[in-house]
XYZ file of C-alpha atoms in Angstrom:
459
model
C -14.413 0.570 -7.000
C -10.948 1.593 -5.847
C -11.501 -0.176 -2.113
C -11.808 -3.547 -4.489
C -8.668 -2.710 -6.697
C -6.333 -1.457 -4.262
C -5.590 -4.497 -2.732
C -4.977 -6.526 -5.895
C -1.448 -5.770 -6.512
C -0.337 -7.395 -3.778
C -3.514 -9.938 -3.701
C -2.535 -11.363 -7.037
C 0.658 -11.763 -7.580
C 0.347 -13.817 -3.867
C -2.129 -16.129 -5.382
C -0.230 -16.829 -8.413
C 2.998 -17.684 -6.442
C 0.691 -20.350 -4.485
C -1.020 -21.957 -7.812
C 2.699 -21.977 -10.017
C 4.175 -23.704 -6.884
C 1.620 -26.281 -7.332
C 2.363 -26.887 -11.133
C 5.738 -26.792 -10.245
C 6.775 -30.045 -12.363
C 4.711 -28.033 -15.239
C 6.800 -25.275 -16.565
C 4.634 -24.184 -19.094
C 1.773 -24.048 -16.878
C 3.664 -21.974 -14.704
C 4.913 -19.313 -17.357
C 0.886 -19.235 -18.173
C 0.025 -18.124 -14.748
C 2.861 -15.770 -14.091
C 2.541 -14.016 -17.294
C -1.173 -13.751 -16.617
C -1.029 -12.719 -13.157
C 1.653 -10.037 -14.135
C -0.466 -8.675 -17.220
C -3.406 -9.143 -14.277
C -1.568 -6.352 -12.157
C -0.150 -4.155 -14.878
C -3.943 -3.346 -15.815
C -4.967 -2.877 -12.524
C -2.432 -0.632 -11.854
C -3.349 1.494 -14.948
C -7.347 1.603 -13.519
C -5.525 2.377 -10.291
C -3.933 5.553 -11.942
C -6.877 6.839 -13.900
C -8.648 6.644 -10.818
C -6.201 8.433 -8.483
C -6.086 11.219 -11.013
C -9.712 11.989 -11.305
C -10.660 11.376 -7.927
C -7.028 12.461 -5.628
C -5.532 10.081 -3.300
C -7.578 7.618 -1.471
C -6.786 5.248 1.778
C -8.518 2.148 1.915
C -8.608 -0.415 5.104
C -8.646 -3.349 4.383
C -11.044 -5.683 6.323
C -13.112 -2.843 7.359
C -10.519 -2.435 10.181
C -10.205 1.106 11.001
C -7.142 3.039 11.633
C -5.108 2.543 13.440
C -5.887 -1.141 13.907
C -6.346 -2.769 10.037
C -4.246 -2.211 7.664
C -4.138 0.999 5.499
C -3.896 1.233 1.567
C -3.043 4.555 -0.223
C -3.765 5.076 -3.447
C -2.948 8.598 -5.054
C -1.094 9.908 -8.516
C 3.009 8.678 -6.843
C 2.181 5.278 -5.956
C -0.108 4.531 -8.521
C 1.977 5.663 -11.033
C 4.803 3.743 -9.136
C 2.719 0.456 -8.968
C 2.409 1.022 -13.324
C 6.187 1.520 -13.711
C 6.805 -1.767 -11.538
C 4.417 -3.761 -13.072
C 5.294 -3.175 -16.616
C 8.812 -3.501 -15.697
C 7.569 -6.868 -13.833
C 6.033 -8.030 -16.980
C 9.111 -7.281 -18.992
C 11.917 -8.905 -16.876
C 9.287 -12.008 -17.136
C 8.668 -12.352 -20.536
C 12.501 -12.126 -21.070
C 13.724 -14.700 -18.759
C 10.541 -16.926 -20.122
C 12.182 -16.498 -23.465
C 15.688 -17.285 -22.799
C 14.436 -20.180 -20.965
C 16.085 -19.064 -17.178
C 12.911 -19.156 -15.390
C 12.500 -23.021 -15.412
C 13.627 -25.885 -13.872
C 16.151 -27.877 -14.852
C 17.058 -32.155 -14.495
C 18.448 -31.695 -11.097
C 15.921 -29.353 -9.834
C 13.089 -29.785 -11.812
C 10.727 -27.686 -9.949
C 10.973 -24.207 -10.737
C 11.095 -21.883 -7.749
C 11.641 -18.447 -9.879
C 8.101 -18.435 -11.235
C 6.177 -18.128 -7.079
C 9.293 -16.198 -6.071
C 9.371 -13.538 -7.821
C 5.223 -13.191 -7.741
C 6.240 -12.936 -3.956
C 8.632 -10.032 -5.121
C 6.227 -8.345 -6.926
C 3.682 -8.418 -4.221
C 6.085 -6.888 -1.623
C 6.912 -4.277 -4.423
C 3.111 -3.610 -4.221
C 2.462 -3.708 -0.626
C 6.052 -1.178 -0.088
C 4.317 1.311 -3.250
C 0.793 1.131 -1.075
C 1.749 0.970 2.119
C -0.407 4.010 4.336
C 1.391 3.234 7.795
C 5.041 2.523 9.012
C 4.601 -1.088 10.071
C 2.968 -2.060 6.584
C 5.959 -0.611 4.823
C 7.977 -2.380 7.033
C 6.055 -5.597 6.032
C 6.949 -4.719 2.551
C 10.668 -4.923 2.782
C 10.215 -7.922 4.556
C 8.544 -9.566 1.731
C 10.913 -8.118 -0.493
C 13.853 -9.526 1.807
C 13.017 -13.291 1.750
C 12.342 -12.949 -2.188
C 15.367 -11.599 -3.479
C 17.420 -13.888 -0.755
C 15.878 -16.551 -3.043
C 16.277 -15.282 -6.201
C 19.992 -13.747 -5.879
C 21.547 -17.401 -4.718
C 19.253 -19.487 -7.531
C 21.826 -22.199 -8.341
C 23.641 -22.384 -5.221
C 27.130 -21.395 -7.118
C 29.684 -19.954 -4.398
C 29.644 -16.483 -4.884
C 25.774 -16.161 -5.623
C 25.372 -17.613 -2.124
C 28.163 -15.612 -0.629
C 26.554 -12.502 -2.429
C 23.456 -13.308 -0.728
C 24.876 -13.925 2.508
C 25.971 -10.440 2.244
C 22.800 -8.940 0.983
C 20.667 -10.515 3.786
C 23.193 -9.275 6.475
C 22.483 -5.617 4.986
C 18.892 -5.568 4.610
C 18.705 -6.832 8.242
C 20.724 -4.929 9.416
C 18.571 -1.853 7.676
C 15.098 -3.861 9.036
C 16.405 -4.172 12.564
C 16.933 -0.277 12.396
C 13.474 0.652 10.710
C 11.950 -1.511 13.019
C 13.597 0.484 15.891
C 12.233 3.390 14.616
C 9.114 2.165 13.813
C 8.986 1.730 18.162
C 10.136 4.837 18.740
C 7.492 6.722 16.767
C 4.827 4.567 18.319
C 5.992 5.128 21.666
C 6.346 9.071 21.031
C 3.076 9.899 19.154
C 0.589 6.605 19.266
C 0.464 5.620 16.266
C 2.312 4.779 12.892
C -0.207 5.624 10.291
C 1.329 8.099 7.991
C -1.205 10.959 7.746
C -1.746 10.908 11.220
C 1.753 11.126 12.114
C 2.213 14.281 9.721
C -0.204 16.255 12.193
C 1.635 14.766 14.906
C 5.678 14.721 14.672
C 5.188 18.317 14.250
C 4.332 18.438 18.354
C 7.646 16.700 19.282
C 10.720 18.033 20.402
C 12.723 18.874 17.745
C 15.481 16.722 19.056
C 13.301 13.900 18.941
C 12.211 14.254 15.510
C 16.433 14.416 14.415
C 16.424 11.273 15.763
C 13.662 9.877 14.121
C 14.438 11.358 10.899
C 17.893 9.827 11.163
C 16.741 6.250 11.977
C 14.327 6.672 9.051
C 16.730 7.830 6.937
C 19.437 5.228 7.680
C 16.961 2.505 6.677
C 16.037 3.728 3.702
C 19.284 5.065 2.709
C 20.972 1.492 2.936
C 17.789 0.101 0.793
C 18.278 2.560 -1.689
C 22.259 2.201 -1.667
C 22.869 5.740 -0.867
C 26.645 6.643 -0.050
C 28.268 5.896 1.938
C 25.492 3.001 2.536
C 26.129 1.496 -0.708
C 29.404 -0.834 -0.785
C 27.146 -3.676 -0.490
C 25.333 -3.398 -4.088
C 28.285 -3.681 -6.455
C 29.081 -6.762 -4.720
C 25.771 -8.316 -4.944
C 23.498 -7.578 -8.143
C 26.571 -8.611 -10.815
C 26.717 -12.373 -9.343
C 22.559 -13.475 -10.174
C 21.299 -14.154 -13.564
C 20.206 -11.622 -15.854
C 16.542 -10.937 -15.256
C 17.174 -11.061 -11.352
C 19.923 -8.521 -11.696
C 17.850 -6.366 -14.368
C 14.385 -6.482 -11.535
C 16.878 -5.671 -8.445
C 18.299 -2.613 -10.274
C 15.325 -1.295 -11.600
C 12.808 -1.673 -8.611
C 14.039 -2.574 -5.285
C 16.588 0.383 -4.732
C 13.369 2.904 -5.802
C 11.132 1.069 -3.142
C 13.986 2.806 -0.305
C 14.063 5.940 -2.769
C 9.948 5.936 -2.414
C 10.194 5.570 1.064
C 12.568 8.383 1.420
C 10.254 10.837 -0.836
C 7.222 9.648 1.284
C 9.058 10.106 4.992
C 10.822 13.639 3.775
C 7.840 14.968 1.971
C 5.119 13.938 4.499
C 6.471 13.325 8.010
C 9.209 16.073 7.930
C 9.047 18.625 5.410
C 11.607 21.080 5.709
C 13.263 18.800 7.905
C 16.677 19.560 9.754
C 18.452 17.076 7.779
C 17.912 18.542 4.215
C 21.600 19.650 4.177
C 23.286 16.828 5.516
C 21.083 14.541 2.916
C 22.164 16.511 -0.375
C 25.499 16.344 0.280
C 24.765 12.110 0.743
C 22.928 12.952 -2.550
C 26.287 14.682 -4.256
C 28.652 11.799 -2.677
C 26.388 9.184 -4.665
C 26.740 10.666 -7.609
C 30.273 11.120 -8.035
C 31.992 7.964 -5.622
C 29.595 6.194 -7.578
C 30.114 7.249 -10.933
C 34.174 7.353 -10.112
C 33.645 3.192 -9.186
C 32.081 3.255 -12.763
C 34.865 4.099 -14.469
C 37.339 2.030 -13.700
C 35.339 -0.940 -13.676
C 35.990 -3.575 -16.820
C 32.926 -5.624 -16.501
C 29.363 -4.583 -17.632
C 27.591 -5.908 -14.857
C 29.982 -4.049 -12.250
C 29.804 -0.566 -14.427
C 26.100 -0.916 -14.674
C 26.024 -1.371 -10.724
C 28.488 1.551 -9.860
C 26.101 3.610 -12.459
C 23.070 2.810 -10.505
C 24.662 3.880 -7.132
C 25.507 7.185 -8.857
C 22.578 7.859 -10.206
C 20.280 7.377 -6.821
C 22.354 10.568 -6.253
C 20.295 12.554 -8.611
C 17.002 11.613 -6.767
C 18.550 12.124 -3.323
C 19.876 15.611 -4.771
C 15.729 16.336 -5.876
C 14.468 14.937 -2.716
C 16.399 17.341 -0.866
C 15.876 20.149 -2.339
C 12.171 19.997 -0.985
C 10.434 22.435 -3.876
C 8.084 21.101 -5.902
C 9.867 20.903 -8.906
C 12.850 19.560 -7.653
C 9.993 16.715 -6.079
C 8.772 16.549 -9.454
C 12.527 15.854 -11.165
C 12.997 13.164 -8.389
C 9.795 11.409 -9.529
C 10.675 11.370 -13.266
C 13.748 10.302 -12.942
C 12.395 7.263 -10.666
C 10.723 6.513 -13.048
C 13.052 6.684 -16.003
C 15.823 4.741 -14.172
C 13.735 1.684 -13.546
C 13.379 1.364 -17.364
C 16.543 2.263 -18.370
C 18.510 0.404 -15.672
C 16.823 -2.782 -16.179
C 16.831 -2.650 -19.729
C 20.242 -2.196 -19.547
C 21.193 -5.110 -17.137
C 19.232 -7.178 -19.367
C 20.784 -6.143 -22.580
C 24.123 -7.315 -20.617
C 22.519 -10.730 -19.891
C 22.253 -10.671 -24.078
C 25.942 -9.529 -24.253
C 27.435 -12.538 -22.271
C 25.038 -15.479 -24.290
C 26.700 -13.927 -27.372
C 30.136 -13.159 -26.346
C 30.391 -15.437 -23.690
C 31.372 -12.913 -21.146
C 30.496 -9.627 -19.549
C 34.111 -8.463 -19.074
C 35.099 -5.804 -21.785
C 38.982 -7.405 -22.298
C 37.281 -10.449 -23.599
C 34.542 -8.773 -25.839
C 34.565 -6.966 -29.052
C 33.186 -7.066 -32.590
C 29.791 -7.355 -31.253
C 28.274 -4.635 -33.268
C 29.631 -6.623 -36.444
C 28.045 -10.337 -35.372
C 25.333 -8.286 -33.509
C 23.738 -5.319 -34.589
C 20.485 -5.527 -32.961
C 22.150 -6.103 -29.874
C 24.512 -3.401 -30.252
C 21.168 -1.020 -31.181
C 19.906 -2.437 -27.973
C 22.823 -1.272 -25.221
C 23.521 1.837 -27.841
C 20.191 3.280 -26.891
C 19.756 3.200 -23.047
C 23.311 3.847 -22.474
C 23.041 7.127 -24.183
C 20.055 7.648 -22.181
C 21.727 6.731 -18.821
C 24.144 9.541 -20.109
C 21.738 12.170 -20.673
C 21.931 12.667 -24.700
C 19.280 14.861 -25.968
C 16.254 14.300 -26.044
C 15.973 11.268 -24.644
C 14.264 10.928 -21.136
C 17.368 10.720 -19.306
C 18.240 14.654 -20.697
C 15.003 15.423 -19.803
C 15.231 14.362 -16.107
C 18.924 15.697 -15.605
C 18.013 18.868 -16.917
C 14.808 19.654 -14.233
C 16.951 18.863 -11.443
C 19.583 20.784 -12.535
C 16.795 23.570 -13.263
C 15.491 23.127 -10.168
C 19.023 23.224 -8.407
C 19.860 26.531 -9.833
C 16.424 28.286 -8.883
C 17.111 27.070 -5.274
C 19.986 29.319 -5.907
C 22.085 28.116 -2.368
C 25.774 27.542 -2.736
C 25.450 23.873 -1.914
C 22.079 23.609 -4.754
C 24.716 24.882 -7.060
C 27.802 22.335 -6.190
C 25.249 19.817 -6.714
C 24.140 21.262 -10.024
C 28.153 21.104 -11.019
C 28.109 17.760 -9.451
C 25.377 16.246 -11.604
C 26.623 17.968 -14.818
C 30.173 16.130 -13.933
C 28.395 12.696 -13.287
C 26.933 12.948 -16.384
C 30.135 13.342 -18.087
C 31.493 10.724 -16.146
C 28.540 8.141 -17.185
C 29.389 9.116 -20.923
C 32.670 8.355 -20.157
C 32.008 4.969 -18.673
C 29.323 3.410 -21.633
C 31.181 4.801 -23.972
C 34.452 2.949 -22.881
C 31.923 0.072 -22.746
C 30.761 0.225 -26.045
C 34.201 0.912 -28.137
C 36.008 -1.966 -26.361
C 32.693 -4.450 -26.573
C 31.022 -3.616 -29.138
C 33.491 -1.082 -31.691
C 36.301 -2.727 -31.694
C 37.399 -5.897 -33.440
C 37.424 -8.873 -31.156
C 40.997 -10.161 -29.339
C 39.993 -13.757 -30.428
C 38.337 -14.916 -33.560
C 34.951 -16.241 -32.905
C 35.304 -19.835 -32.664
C 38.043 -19.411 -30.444
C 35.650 -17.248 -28.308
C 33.211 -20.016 -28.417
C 35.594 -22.717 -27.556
C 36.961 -20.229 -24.758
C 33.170 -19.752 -23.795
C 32.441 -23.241 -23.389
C 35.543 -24.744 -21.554
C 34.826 -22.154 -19.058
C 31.311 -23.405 -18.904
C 32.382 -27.197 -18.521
C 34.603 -25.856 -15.805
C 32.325 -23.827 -13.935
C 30.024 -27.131 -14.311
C 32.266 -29.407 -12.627
């Protein structure tokens, strides 16, 4: 059974960007298949789950070509329960932009390209979560690269395409170095399937595996927008639209935070740069969270915030016990739902206020109260309040930081406990000049305001 479902994720979603391609002039056709085809995934990925907890991980190769020739799915409790976060996120992000109407065409382009696009995401989301060798993974972020090129310049405005410029140089510049290393390990032990390189790095020289680990490392570290790695994110997520923002935050930064917990865990455990990667762990956190701060616009705080708090999985990763392992994988998973629920409440903020920046806003919990529910909510969560999830996560790394009991465990500890502090800081600024406060314009000026800007940016 599990050799027939574990190559659906990505199987799906791939056949779905084909057909809503071809109903392209048919939006609602389109919304019918992508919504299906998501809903499709999300319950495989559930049977996936069940099944890697009752029967332990599993590789299937696909084709029936054997290692390490075909290409090798793994399915075990992490990626299946990665592949369920994603897709449910997936759906989420979908149904919302269906809903506010920003995943169809429009007159001058009336073929929509966001529908097969972001299948195509989704399906190199998939194949990164599944991937059982180097090279497949590798594949992954490829598909993931020509995807969100696509989705972050939809529209073709200036700074979306300069944004993207930027974001393609970046990624390519992190692909040209995984694929390096990819070589290397080939060249050095034969192969690039992951369980057969765990019995096998092990034989190197240990200088060899450093450099290995570091090449890995880089990669992932600039796809996961680890310090000092990640100038390029702030810059880039705040320019698309809402839902492409909200499914950039929430799941392509944990695909290079996956591939970091799979490399560390698996290919070098106990590896030589633990040390060197908590303290990259404790600079995300606080340059981060310090970028945060002193940011005015929602989209740019929310960006800086999700920057700092990739520290906090870098800081569990690190650590190398299992329950630090275990904090790292809960709070993966709680970001993705909190980040992008976030980034799409923000979408919400500037329809109704006409704006994301916080000097323009206010009042919004008066005119809005659902919406001010809505950022209230996740923002405390970001920030840790008991007893939502976000406490919950904070407080087993931090418990698993103090029973490592090593000086630089413990200035990470302080370190999270600061950032934490620092995040309240930041949504709460948000919320009492946005939402608290009354508004510097009365409404119809706001509107009028709102909609010059809108002719202008039109013309």
């Amino acid at each position: 059974m599990i050799s027939v479902l574990a190559p659906l994720p990505v199987l799906l979603p791939l056949l779905g960007a084909a057909c809503t391609l071809l109903v392209g002039r048919h939006p609602g056709v389109q919304r019918l298949v992508s919504l299906a085809v998501l809903t499709a995934v999300l319950a495989v990925s559930v049977a996936l789950l069940l099944q890697a907890d009752a029967d332990g991980a599993t590789s299937v190769a696909v084709g029936g070509w054997p290692v390490p020739l075909g290409i090798v799915l793994v399915v075990d409790r992490l990626s299946a329960l990665m592949l369920v976060v994603a897709s449910t996120v997936a759906l989420g992000v979908l149904v919302f932009a269906v809903g506010q109407g920003s995943a169809d065409g429009d007159e001058e382009g009336p073929v929509s390209i966001f529908h097969p696009t972001f299948l195509v995401l989704i399906a190199g989301v998939s194949n990164a979560f599944l991937a059982g060798d180097l090279f497949n993974l590798y594949v992954g972020f490829e598909i993931l690269l020509m995807a969100s090129y696509v989705l972050l310049t939809l529209g073709g405005s200036a700074p979306r395409v300069r944004a993207g410029i930027t974001y393609v140089v970046v990624s390519l510049t992190s692909s040209l170095i995984f694929l390096a290393a990819i070589a290397l390990v080939y060249a050095a032990t034969g192969t690039v399937t992951m369980a057969q390189l765990a019995n096998r790095l092990g034989d190197l020289p240990e200088g060899t595996q450093v450099l290995l680990q570091s090449m890995l490392l880089i990669a992932f570290s600039i796809k996961a927008a680890v310090f000092p790695l990640s100038a390029w994110l702030p810059d880039s997520y705040p320019t698309a639209p809402a839902p492409v923002t909200a499914v950039f935050a929430g799941l392509l930064t944990k695909v290079g935070v996956y591939a970091i917990i799979r490399t560390q865990t698996l290919l070098f455990p106990g590896g030589a740069l633990d040390d060197l990667l908590m303290w990259a762990g404790l600079a995300t956190m606080v340059m981060g969270i310090l970028g945060a701060v002193a940011q005015t616009d929602i989209r740019r705080m929310l960006s800086f915030t999700l920057v700092s708090h990739i520290g906090y999985m870098v800081f569990g990763i690190a650590l190398g016990t299992a329950a630090g392992l275990a904090g790292a994988i809960f709070y993966v998973a709680h970001h993705i739902a909190i980040q992008t629920t976030l980034f799409l409440v923000a979408g919400l903020v500037e329809r109704q206020g006409g704006s994301t920046s916080v000097d323009r806003l206010g009042g919004l919990a008066k005119r809005s109260p659902l919406l001010a529910f809505l950022f209230f909510v996740p923002a405390m969560n970001l920030a840790g309040i008991p007893p939502l999830s976000g406490f919950i996560g904070k407080l087993g790394l931090l418990e698993a930081g103090v029973a490592d009991g090593s000086p630089l465990a413990l200035t990470l500890v302080a370190g999270g406990v600061v950032t934490s502090l620092l995040t309240l800081l930041a949504v709460a600024r948000v919320w009492t000049r946005a939402f608290w406060r009354p508004p510097t314009q009365e409404p119809a000026a706001d509107t009028a305001a709102a909609a010059a800007s809108d002719a202008g940016g039109r013309a």
